[in-house]
Short mmCIF file of C-alpha atoms and ligand atoms in Angstrom, two decimals:
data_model
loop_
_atom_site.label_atom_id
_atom_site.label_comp_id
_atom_site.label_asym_id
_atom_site.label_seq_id
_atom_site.Cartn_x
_atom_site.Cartn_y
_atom_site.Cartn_z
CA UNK A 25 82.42 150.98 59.03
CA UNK A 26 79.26 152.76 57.41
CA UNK A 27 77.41 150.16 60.12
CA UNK A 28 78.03 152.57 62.10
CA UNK A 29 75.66 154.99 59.80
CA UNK A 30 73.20 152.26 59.63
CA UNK A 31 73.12 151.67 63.31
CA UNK A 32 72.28 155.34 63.99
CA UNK A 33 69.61 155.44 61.26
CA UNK A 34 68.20 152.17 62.84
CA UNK A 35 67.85 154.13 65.98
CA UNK A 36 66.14 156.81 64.88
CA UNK A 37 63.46 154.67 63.21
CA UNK A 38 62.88 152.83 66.31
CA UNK A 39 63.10 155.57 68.55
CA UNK A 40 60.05 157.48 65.89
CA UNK A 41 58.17 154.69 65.72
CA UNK A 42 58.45 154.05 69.56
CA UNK A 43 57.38 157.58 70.47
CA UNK A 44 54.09 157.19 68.20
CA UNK A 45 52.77 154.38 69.88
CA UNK A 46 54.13 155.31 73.48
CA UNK A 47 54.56 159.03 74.02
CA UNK A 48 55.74 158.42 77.82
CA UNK A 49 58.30 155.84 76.10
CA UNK A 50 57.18 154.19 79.63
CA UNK A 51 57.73 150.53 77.78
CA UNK A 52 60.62 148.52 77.59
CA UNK A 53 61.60 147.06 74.28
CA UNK A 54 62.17 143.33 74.42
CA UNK A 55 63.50 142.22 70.85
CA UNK A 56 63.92 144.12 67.38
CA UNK A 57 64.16 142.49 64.30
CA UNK A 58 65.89 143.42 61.68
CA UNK A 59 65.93 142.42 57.78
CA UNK A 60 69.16 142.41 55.28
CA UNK A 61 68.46 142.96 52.18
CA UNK A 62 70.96 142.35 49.25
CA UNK A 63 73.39 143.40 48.69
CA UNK A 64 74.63 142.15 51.80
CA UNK A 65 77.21 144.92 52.74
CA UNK A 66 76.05 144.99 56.37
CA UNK A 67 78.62 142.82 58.71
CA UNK A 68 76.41 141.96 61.32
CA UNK A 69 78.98 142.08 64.42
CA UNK A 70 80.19 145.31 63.15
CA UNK A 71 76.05 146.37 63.17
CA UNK A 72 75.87 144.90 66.48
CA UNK A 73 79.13 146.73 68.07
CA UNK A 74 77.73 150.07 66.92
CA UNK A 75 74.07 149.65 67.79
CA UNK A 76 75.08 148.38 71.49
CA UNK A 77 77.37 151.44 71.32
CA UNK A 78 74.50 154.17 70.53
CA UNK A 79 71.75 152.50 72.81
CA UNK A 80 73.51 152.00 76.12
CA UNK A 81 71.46 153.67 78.64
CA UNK A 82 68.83 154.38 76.54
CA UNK A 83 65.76 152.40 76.28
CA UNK A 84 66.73 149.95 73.54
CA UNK A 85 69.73 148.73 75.69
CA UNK A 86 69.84 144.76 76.49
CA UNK A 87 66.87 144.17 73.68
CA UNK A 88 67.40 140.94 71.83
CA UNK A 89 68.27 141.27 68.33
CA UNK A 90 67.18 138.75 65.85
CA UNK A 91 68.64 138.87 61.79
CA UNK A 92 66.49 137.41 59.11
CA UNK A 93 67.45 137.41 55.51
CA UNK A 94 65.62 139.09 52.04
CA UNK A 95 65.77 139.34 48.60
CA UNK A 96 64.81 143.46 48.61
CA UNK A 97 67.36 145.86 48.46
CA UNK A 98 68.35 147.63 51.38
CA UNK A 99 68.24 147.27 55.39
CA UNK A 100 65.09 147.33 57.52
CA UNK A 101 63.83 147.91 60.75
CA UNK A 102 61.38 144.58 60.25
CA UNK A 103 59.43 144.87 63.97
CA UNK A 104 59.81 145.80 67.49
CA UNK A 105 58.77 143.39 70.42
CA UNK A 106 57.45 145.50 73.20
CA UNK A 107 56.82 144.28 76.52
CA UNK A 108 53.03 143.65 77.43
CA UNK B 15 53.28 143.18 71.57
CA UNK B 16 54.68 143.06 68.41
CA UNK B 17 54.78 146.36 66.20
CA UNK B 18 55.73 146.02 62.74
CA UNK B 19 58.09 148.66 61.23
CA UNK B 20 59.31 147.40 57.95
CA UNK B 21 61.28 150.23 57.10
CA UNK B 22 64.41 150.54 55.01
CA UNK B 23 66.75 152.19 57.01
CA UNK B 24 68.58 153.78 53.83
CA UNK B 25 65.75 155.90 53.57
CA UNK B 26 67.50 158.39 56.03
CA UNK B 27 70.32 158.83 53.66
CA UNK B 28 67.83 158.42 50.69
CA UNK B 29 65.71 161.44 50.84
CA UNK B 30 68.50 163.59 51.48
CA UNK B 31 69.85 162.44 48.49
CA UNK B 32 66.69 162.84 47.07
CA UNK B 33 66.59 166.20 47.96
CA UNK B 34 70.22 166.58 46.34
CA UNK B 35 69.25 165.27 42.86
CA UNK B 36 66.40 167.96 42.61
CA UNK B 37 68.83 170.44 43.31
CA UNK B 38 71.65 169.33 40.82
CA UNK B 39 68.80 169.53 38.14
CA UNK B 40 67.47 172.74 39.26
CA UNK B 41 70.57 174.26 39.08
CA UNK B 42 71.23 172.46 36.00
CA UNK B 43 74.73 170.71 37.30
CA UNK B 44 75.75 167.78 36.25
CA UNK B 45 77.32 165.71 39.18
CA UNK B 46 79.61 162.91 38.95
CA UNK B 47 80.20 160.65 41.64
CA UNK B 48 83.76 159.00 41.26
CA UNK B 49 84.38 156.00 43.99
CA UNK B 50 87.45 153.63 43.88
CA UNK B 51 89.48 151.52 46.22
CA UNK B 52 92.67 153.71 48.07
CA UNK B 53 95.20 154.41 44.98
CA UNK B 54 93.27 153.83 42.09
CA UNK B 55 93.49 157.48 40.40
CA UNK B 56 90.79 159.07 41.22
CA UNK B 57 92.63 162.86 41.77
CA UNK B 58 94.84 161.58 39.05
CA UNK B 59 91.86 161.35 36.75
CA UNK B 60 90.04 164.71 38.22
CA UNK B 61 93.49 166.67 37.72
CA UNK B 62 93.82 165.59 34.04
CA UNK B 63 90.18 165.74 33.32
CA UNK B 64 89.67 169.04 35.04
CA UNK B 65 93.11 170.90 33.01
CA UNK B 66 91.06 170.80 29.72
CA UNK B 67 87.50 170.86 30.78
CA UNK B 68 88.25 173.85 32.69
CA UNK B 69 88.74 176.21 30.00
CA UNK B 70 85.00 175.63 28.68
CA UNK B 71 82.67 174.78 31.91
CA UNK B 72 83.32 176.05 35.36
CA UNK B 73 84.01 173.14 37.46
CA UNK B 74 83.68 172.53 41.51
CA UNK B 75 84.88 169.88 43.17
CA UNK B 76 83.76 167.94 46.97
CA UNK B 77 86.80 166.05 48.22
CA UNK B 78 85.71 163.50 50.68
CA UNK B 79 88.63 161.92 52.65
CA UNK B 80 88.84 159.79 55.92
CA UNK B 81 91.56 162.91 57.46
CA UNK B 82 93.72 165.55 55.96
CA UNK B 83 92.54 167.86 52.58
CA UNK B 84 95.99 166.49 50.35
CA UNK B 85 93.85 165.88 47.64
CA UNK B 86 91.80 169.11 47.90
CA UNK B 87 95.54 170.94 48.02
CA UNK B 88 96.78 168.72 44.42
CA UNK B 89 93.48 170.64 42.68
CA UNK B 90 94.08 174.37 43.99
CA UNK B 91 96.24 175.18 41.49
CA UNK B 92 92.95 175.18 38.93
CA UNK B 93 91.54 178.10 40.89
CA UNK B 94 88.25 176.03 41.70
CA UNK B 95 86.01 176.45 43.70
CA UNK B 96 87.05 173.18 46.29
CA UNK B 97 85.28 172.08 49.64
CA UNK B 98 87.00 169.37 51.88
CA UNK B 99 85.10 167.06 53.92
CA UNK B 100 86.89 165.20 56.56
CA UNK B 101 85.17 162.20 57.49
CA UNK B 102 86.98 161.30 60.50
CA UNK B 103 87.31 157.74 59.97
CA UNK B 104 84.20 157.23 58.44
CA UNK B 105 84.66 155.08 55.27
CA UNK B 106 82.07 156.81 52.93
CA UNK B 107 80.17 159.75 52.24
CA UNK B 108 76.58 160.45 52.84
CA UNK B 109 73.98 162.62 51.14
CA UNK B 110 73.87 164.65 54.47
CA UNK B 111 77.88 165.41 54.08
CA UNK B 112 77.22 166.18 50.28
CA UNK B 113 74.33 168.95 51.46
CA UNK B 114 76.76 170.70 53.87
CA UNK B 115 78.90 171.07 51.35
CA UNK B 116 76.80 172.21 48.55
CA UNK B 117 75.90 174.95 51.05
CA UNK B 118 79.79 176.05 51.06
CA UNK B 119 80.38 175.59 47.72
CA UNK B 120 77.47 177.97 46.14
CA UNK B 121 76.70 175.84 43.11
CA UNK B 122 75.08 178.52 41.30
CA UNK B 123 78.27 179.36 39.25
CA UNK B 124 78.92 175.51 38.35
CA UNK B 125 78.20 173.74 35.43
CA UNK B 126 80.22 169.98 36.81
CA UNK B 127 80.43 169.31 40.20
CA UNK B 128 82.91 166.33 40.75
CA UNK B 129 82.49 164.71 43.96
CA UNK B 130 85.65 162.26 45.05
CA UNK B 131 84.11 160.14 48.04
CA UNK B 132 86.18 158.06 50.37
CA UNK B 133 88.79 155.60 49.20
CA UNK B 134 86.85 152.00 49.64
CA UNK B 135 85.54 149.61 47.20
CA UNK B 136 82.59 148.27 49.86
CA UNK B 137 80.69 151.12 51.93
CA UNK B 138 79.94 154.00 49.77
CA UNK B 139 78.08 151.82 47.58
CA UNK B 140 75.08 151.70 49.60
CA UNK B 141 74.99 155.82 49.82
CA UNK B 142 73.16 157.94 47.00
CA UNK B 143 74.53 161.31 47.10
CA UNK B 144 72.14 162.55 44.53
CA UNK B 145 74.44 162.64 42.14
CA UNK B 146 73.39 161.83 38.29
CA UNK B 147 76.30 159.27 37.41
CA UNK B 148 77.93 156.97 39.83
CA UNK B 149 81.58 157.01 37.93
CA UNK B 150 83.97 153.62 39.49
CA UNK B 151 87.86 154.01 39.01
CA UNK B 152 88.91 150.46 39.18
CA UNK B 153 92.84 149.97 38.75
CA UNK B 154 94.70 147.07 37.12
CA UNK B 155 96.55 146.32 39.72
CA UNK B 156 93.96 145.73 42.20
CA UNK B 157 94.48 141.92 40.16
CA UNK B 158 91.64 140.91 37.74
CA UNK B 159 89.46 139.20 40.50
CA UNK B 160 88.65 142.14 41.83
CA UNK B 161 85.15 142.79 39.98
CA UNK B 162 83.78 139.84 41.28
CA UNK B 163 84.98 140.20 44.83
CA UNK B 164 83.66 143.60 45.09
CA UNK B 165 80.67 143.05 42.89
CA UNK B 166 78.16 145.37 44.27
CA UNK B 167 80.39 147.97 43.70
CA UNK B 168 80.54 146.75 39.92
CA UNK B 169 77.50 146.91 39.63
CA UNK B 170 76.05 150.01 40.33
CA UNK B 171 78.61 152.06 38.54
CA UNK B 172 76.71 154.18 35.37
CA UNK B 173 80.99 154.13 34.32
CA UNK B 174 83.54 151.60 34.78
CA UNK B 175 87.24 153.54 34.00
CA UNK B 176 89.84 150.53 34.06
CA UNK B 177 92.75 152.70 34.63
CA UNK B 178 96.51 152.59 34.85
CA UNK B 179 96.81 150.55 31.53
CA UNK B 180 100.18 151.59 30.87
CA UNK B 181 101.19 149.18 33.89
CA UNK B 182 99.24 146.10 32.14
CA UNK B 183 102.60 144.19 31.31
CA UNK B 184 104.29 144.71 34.49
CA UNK B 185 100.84 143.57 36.04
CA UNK B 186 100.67 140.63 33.68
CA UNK B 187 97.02 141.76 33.34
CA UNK B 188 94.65 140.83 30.52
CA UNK B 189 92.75 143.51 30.38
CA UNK B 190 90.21 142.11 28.12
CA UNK B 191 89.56 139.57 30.35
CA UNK B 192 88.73 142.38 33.07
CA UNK B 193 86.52 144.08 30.99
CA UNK B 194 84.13 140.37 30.30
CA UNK B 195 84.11 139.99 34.09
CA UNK B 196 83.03 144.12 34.55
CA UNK B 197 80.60 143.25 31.71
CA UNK B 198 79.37 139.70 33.07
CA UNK B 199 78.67 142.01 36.34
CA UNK B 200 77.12 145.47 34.59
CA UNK B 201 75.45 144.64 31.14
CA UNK B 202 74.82 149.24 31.44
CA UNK B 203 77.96 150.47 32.11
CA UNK B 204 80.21 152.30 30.24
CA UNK B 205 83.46 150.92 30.02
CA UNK B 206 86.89 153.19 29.15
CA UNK B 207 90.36 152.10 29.23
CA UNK B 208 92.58 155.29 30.24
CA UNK B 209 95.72 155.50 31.73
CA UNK B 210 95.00 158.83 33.81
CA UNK B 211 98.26 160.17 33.52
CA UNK B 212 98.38 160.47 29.81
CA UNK B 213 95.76 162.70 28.92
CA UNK B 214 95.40 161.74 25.86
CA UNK B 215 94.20 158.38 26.74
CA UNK B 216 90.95 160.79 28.00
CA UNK B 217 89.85 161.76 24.85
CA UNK B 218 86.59 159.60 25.08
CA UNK B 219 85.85 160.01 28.95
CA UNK B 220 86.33 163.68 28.11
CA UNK B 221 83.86 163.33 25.15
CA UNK B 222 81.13 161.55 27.58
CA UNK B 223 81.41 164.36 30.23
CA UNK B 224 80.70 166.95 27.80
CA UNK B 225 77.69 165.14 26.37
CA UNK B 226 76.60 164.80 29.97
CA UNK B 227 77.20 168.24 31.08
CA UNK B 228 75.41 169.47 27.79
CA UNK B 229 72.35 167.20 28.70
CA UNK B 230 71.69 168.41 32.11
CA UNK B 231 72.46 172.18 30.86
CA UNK B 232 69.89 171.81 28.47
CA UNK B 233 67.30 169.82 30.28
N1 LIG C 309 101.22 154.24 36.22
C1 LIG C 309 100.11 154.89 36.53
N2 LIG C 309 99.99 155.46 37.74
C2 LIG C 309 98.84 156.12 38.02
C3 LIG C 309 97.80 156.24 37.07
N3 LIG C 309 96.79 156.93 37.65
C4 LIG C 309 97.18 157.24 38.90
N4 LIG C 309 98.43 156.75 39.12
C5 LIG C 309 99.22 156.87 40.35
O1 LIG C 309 98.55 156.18 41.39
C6 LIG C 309 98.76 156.81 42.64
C7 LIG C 309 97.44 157.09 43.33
O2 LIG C 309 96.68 158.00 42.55
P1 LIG C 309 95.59 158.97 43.17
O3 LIG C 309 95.07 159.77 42.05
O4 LIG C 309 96.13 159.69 44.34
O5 LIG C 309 94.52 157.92 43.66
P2 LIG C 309 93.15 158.20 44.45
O6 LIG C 309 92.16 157.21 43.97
O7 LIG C 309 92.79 159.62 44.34
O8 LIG C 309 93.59 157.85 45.95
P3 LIG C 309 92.75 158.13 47.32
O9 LIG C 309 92.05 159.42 47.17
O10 LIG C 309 93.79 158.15 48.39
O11 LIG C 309 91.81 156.96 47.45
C8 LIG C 309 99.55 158.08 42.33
O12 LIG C 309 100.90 157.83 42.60
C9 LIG C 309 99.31 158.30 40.86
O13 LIG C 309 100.37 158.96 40.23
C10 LIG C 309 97.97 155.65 35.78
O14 LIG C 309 97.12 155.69 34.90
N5 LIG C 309 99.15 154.99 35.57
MG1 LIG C 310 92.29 160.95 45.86
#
Protein backbone atom coordinates (compact mmCIF):
# COMPACT_ATOMS: atom_id res chain seq x y z
CA UNK A 1 0.00 0.00 0.00
CA UNK A 2 2.84 2.70 0.67
CA UNK A 3 2.88 2.51 -3.51
CA UNK A 4 0.50 4.59 -3.14
CA UNK A 5 3.11 7.15 -1.28
CA UNK A 6 5.58 6.39 -3.88
CA UNK A 7 3.25 7.03 -6.73
CA UNK A 8 2.45 10.53 -5.42
CA UNK A 9 6.13 11.34 -4.76
CA UNK A 10 6.81 10.06 -8.39
CA UNK A 11 4.42 12.68 -9.49
CA UNK A 12 5.67 15.40 -7.98
CA UNK A 13 9.19 14.80 -9.34
CA UNK A 14 7.91 14.59 -12.76
CA UNK A 15 5.54 17.23 -12.55
CA UNK A 16 8.98 19.66 -11.06
CA UNK A 17 11.07 18.53 -13.44
CA UNK A 18 8.40 18.97 -16.25
CA UNK A 19 7.64 22.57 -15.29
CA UNK A 20 11.54 23.48 -15.51
CA UNK A 21 11.98 22.53 -18.89
CA UNK A 22 8.36 23.52 -20.12
CA UNK A 23 6.77 26.30 -18.10
CA UNK A 24 3.51 26.25 -20.45
CA UNK A 25 3.57 22.32 -19.64
CA UNK A 26 2.32 22.69 -23.48
CA UNK A 27 4.12 19.02 -24.14
CA UNK A 28 2.77 15.78 -23.86
CA UNK A 29 4.73 13.14 -22.05
CA UNK A 30 5.17 9.98 -24.07
CA UNK A 31 6.98 7.34 -21.72
CA UNK A 32 8.61 7.58 -18.09
CA UNK A 33 10.97 5.30 -16.88
CA UNK A 34 11.35 4.28 -13.79
CA UNK A 35 14.24 2.38 -11.75
CA UNK A 36 13.76 -0.18 -8.60
CA UNK A 37 16.23 -0.25 -6.54
CA UNK A 38 16.68 -2.98 -3.78
CA UNK A 39 15.14 -3.71 -1.69
CA UNK A 40 12.47 -4.48 -3.92
CA UNK A 41 9.38 -3.53 -1.74
CA UNK A 42 7.66 -1.78 -4.66
CA UNK A 43 4.83 -4.24 -6.31
CA UNK A 44 4.76 -2.90 -9.57
CA UNK A 45 0.85 -3.38 -10.39
CA UNK A 46 0.10 -1.93 -7.09
CA UNK A 47 2.65 1.24 -8.39
CA UNK A 48 0.87 1.16 -11.54
CA UNK A 49 -2.91 1.17 -10.04
CA UNK A 50 -1.98 4.22 -7.96
CA UNK A 51 0.02 6.22 -10.47
CA UNK A 52 -2.90 5.72 -13.22
CA UNK A 53 -5.10 6.74 -10.26
CA UNK A 54 -3.27 10.25 -9.45
CA UNK A 55 -2.54 11.17 -13.22
CA UNK A 56 -5.89 10.74 -14.91
CA UNK A 57 -6.64 13.91 -16.56
CA UNK A 58 -3.57 15.35 -15.96
CA UNK A 59 -0.80 15.49 -18.35
CA UNK A 60 1.02 12.25 -17.51
CA UNK A 61 -2.21 10.23 -18.28
CA UNK A 62 -1.85 7.33 -21.08
CA UNK A 63 2.25 7.75 -20.92
CA UNK A 64 3.96 4.43 -21.33
CA UNK A 65 5.69 3.18 -18.40
CA UNK A 66 8.76 1.15 -18.72
CA UNK A 67 10.52 -0.75 -15.27
CA UNK A 68 14.19 -1.42 -15.32
CA UNK A 69 16.00 -3.01 -12.47
CA UNK A 70 19.22 -1.67 -10.01
CA UNK A 71 21.42 -2.55 -7.50
CA UNK A 72 21.05 1.18 -5.53
CA UNK A 73 18.82 1.55 -2.86
CA UNK A 74 15.70 3.19 -3.32
CA UNK A 75 13.11 4.12 -6.26
CA UNK A 76 13.79 6.57 -9.09
CA UNK A 77 12.29 8.66 -11.49
CA UNK A 78 15.13 7.34 -14.23
CA UNK A 79 13.83 9.72 -17.45
CA UNK A 80 10.93 11.23 -19.07
CA UNK A 81 10.23 10.81 -22.92
CA UNK A 82 8.70 13.98 -24.15
CA UNK A 83 7.15 14.35 -27.37
CA UNK A 84 9.27 16.27 -30.09
CA UNK B 1 13.24 14.08 -26.34
CA UNK B 2 14.48 12.29 -23.65
CA UNK B 3 15.12 14.15 -20.20
CA UNK B 4 16.93 12.36 -17.65
CA UNK B 5 15.70 12.62 -14.00
CA UNK B 6 17.43 10.01 -12.00
CA UNK B 7 15.97 10.85 -8.87
CA UNK B 8 15.18 8.71 -5.84
CA UNK B 9 11.81 9.23 -5.15
CA UNK B 10 12.34 8.51 -1.25
CA UNK B 11 13.93 11.68 -1.14
CA UNK B 12 10.43 13.32 -0.51
CA UNK B 13 10.02 11.38 2.62
CA UNK B 14 13.87 11.62 3.22
CA UNK B 15 14.47 15.20 3.92
CA UNK B 16 11.60 15.46 6.03
CA UNK B 17 13.01 12.94 7.97
CA UNK B 18 16.04 14.64 7.70
CA UNK B 19 14.67 17.55 9.03
CA UNK B 20 13.21 15.32 12.00
CA UNK B 21 16.59 13.86 13.11
CA UNK B 22 18.04 17.48 13.54
CA UNK B 23 15.29 18.22 15.64
CA UNK B 24 15.34 15.05 17.96
CA UNK B 25 19.08 16.05 18.55
CA UNK B 26 18.43 19.61 19.07
CA UNK B 27 16.06 18.97 21.50
CA UNK B 28 18.17 16.32 22.81
CA UNK B 29 15.31 13.36 22.53
CA UNK B 30 16.06 10.22 21.99
CA UNK B 31 13.48 8.57 19.54
CA UNK B 32 12.76 5.04 19.10
CA UNK B 33 11.07 3.74 16.25
CA UNK B 34 9.31 0.34 17.17
CA UNK B 35 7.75 -1.54 13.88
CA UNK B 36 6.31 -5.15 13.98
CA UNK B 37 3.84 -7.26 12.11
CA UNK B 38 -0.15 -6.85 13.62
CA UNK B 39 0.06 -8.62 17.27
CA UNK B 40 3.51 -8.81 17.97
CA UNK B 41 3.62 -6.60 21.33
CA UNK B 42 4.51 -3.60 20.48
CA UNK B 43 1.94 -1.56 23.17
CA UNK B 44 2.61 -4.59 25.26
CA UNK B 45 6.29 -3.73 25.28
CA UNK B 46 5.69 0.32 25.44
CA UNK B 47 3.19 -0.27 28.50
CA UNK B 48 5.76 -2.35 30.49
CA UNK B 49 8.70 -0.37 29.38
CA UNK B 50 7.06 2.95 29.92
CA UNK B 51 5.64 1.86 33.95
CA UNK B 52 9.33 2.00 35.14
CA UNK B 53 11.02 4.38 32.84
CA UNK B 54 8.46 6.81 33.66
CA UNK B 55 9.38 7.57 37.06
CA UNK B 56 12.99 8.87 35.89
CA UNK B 57 12.58 10.46 32.16
CA UNK B 58 9.45 12.06 30.90
CA UNK B 59 8.26 10.02 28.11
CA UNK B 60 5.85 10.91 24.89
CA UNK B 61 4.55 8.65 22.78
CA UNK B 62 3.18 8.88 18.60
CA UNK B 63 0.71 6.05 18.06
CA UNK B 64 0.39 5.41 14.41
CA UNK B 65 -2.56 3.10 13.52
CA UNK B 66 -4.43 2.27 10.19
CA UNK B 67 -8.12 3.58 12.23
CA UNK B 68 -9.22 3.97 15.77
CA UNK B 69 -6.65 5.45 18.84
CA UNK B 70 -7.14 1.80 21.11
CA UNK B 71 -3.67 1.76 21.58
CA UNK B 72 -3.25 5.49 22.35
CA UNK B 73 -6.33 4.82 25.06
CA UNK B 74 -4.16 1.38 26.74
CA UNK B 75 -1.19 4.22 27.51
CA UNK B 76 -3.42 7.14 29.10
CA UNK B 77 -3.38 5.83 32.23
CA UNK B 78 0.63 6.96 32.43
CA UNK B 79 -0.47 10.58 32.18
CA UNK B 80 1.73 11.07 28.91
CA UNK B 81 1.79 13.24 26.80
CA UNK B 82 0.10 10.86 23.63
CA UNK B 83 -0.71 11.98 19.94
CA UNK B 84 -2.76 9.55 17.64
CA UNK B 85 -2.29 9.43 14.05
CA UNK B 86 -4.87 7.74 12.03
CA UNK B 87 -3.59 6.66 8.86
CA UNK B 88 -6.67 5.80 7.15
CA UNK B 89 -5.65 2.72 5.58
CA UNK B 90 -2.35 3.65 4.87
CA UNK B 91 0.03 0.82 5.94
CA UNK B 92 2.98 2.95 7.32
CA UNK B 93 4.03 6.10 8.64
CA UNK B 94 5.91 8.84 6.99
CA UNK B 95 8.31 11.51 8.21
CA UNK B 96 5.61 14.09 7.12
CA UNK B 97 2.94 12.30 9.67
CA UNK B 98 5.81 12.17 12.35
CA UNK B 99 6.29 16.29 11.85
CA UNK B 100 2.55 16.96 12.38
CA UNK B 101 2.73 15.31 15.27
CA UNK B 102 5.80 16.57 16.84
CA UNK B 103 4.02 19.92 16.37
CA UNK B 104 1.08 18.57 18.79
CA UNK B 105 3.09 16.92 21.03
CA UNK B 106 5.58 19.95 22.13
CA UNK B 107 8.71 17.88 22.55
CA UNK B 108 10.40 20.34 24.59
CA UNK B 109 9.42 18.60 27.92
CA UNK B 110 10.54 15.00 26.56
CA UNK B 111 13.48 13.20 27.14
CA UNK B 112 12.07 9.55 24.95
CA UNK B 113 9.77 9.88 22.39
CA UNK B 114 8.43 6.34 21.42
CA UNK B 115 6.92 6.24 18.14
CA UNK B 116 4.60 2.87 17.43
CA UNK B 117 4.13 2.96 13.48
CA UNK B 118 1.63 0.85 11.65
CA UNK B 119 1.26 -2.86 12.20
CA UNK B 120 3.17 -4.42 8.90
CA UNK B 121 6.32 -6.22 8.53
CA UNK B 122 6.85 -4.82 4.61
CA UNK B 123 6.03 -0.95 4.03
CA UNK B 124 7.31 1.08 6.82
CA UNK B 125 10.63 -0.18 6.14
CA UNK B 126 11.32 2.01 3.35
CA UNK B 127 10.21 5.30 5.57
CA UNK B 128 12.88 7.17 7.85
CA UNK B 129 11.04 9.03 10.39
CA UNK B 130 14.13 10.61 11.73
CA UNK B 131 14.18 8.68 14.44
CA UNK B 132 17.74 7.55 16.05
CA UNK B 133 16.98 3.66 16.48
CA UNK B 134 14.78 1.66 14.26
CA UNK B 135 13.57 -0.92 17.24
CA UNK B 136 11.71 -4.44 15.30
CA UNK B 137 9.28 -6.48 17.65
CA UNK B 138 9.32 -9.78 15.94
CA UNK B 139 7.05 -12.50 17.75
CA UNK B 140 7.61 -16.27 17.99
CA UNK B 141 4.75 -17.14 16.66
CA UNK B 142 4.96 -15.42 13.47
CA UNK B 143 6.94 -19.24 12.84
CA UNK B 144 10.80 -19.11 12.56
CA UNK B 145 10.82 -18.40 8.71
CA UNK B 146 9.73 -15.29 9.18
CA UNK B 147 13.23 -13.34 9.18
CA UNK B 148 14.00 -14.47 5.96
CA UNK B 149 10.66 -13.85 4.36
CA UNK B 150 10.55 -10.40 5.56
CA UNK B 151 14.24 -9.76 5.33
CA UNK B 152 14.43 -6.16 4.62
CA UNK B 153 12.66 -5.57 7.55
CA UNK B 154 15.45 -7.68 9.42
CA UNK B 155 17.69 -5.92 8.32
CA UNK B 156 17.44 -2.50 8.99
CA UNK B 157 16.41 -2.89 12.56
CA UNK B 158 19.36 -1.08 15.05
CA UNK B 159 17.17 -3.85 17.69
CA UNK B 160 15.74 -7.12 17.08
CA UNK B 161 13.27 -7.94 20.43
CA UNK B 162 12.18 -11.72 19.83
CA UNK B 163 9.27 -11.53 22.05
CA UNK B 164 6.57 -13.68 23.57
CA UNK B 165 9.15 -16.38 24.73
CA UNK B 166 7.04 -17.67 27.32
CA UNK B 167 4.87 -19.24 24.36
CA UNK B 168 8.16 -21.02 22.83
CA UNK B 169 6.92 -24.63 23.82
CA UNK B 170 3.44 -24.28 22.77
CA UNK B 171 5.02 -22.75 19.48
CA UNK B 172 7.48 -25.61 19.26
CA UNK B 173 9.93 -22.77 18.48
CA UNK B 174 13.72 -22.95 18.72
CA UNK B 175 14.45 -19.84 19.51
CA UNK B 176 18.09 -20.13 19.04
CA UNK B 177 17.63 -21.09 15.76
CA UNK B 178 15.63 -17.67 15.20
CA UNK B 179 18.16 -15.69 16.58
CA UNK B 180 21.18 -17.40 13.77
CA UNK B 181 18.68 -16.60 11.00
CA UNK B 182 18.08 -12.67 12.62
CA UNK B 183 21.91 -12.78 12.89
CA UNK B 184 22.69 -14.43 9.34
CA UNK B 185 20.36 -11.31 8.18
CA UNK B 186 21.77 -8.26 10.66
CA UNK B 187 25.48 -8.95 11.71
CA UNK B 188 24.57 -4.96 13.92
CA UNK B 189 21.66 -5.59 15.63
CA UNK B 190 20.96 -5.99 18.99
CA UNK B 191 19.23 -8.97 19.82
CA UNK B 192 16.92 -9.40 23.30
CA UNK B 193 14.76 -12.19 24.21
CA UNK B 194 11.76 -10.70 26.42
CA UNK B 195 8.53 -11.88 26.99
CA UNK B 196 6.78 -8.30 27.22
CA UNK B 197 4.42 -9.20 29.69
CA UNK B 198 6.81 -10.10 32.41
CA UNK B 199 8.67 -7.15 33.10
CA UNK B 200 11.25 -8.56 34.42
CA UNK B 201 12.29 -10.22 31.31
CA UNK B 202 13.05 -6.16 30.39
CA UNK B 203 15.73 -5.69 32.56
CA UNK B 204 18.33 -5.44 29.64
CA UNK B 205 16.08 -3.60 26.95
CA UNK B 206 15.43 -1.28 29.89
CA UNK B 207 19.23 -0.99 30.52
CA UNK B 208 19.87 -0.13 26.60
CA UNK B 209 17.17 2.64 26.60
CA UNK B 210 18.68 4.35 29.42
CA UNK B 211 22.16 4.25 27.93
CA UNK B 212 20.52 5.64 24.83
CA UNK B 213 18.50 8.27 26.37
CA UNK B 214 21.68 9.29 28.46
CA UNK B 215 23.71 9.53 25.12
CA UNK B 216 21.52 11.82 23.25
CA UNK B 217 20.93 13.94 26.65
CA UNK B 218 24.41 14.42 26.85
CA UNK B 219 25.43 14.88 23.28
N1 LIG C 1 2.00 -14.69 25.78
C1 LIG C 1 2.39 -13.46 25.45
N2 LIG C 1 1.50 -12.60 24.92
C2 LIG C 1 1.93 -11.37 24.59
C3 LIG C 1 3.26 -10.95 24.81
N3 LIG C 1 3.39 -9.68 24.37
C4 LIG C 1 2.19 -9.31 23.90
N4 LIG C 1 1.30 -10.33 24.04
C5 LIG C 1 -0.12 -10.33 23.64
O1 LIG C 1 -0.19 -10.19 22.24
C6 LIG C 1 -1.36 -9.46 21.87
C7 LIG C 1 -1.00 -8.30 20.96
O2 LIG C 1 -0.17 -7.39 21.67
P1 LIG C 1 -0.08 -5.85 21.32
O3 LIG C 1 0.85 -5.25 22.30
O4 LIG C 1 -1.44 -5.26 21.21
O5 LIG C 1 0.57 -5.91 19.89
P2 LIG C 1 0.89 -4.69 18.89
O6 LIG C 1 2.14 -5.03 18.19
O7 LIG C 1 0.86 -3.42 19.64
O8 LIG C 1 -0.35 -4.78 17.89
P3 LIG C 1 -0.78 -3.69 16.75
O9 LIG C 1 -0.52 -2.35 17.29
O10 LIG C 1 -2.23 -3.96 16.53
O11 LIG C 1 0.05 -4.02 15.55
C8 LIG C 1 -2.00 -9.02 23.18
O12 LIG C 1 -3.05 -9.90 23.47
C9 LIG C 1 -0.88 -9.14 24.18
O13 LIG C 1 -1.33 -9.40 25.48
C10 LIG C 1 4.18 -11.88 25.41
O14 LIG C 1 5.36 -11.62 25.63
N5 LIG C 1 3.68 -13.11 25.71
MG1 LIG D 1 -0.17 -1.67 19.16
Amino acid sequence: MHEGKIAEYSYSIIEEVFKEKYPLMDKKIKKIVFAIGRPHTVMRDSFEFYFCELTRGTFLEGADLVYEYVEEEGFYVSSIDVED
Amino acid sequence: MEIKVLRNVMIKNNSVGKDNRELFINKKVFVANLVSSPGAGKTTLLENSISSLAAKYKVGVIEGDLYTSRDAERLEKFNIPIVQINTEGGCHLDARMVRGAINELNIDNVDVLFIENVGNLVCPSSFDLGEHKRILVYSITEGEDKPKKYSTMFSTADVVIINKVDLSKACKINIDQVENEIRSINKKALILKVSALEPNSLREWLLWLEGEIERVKKS
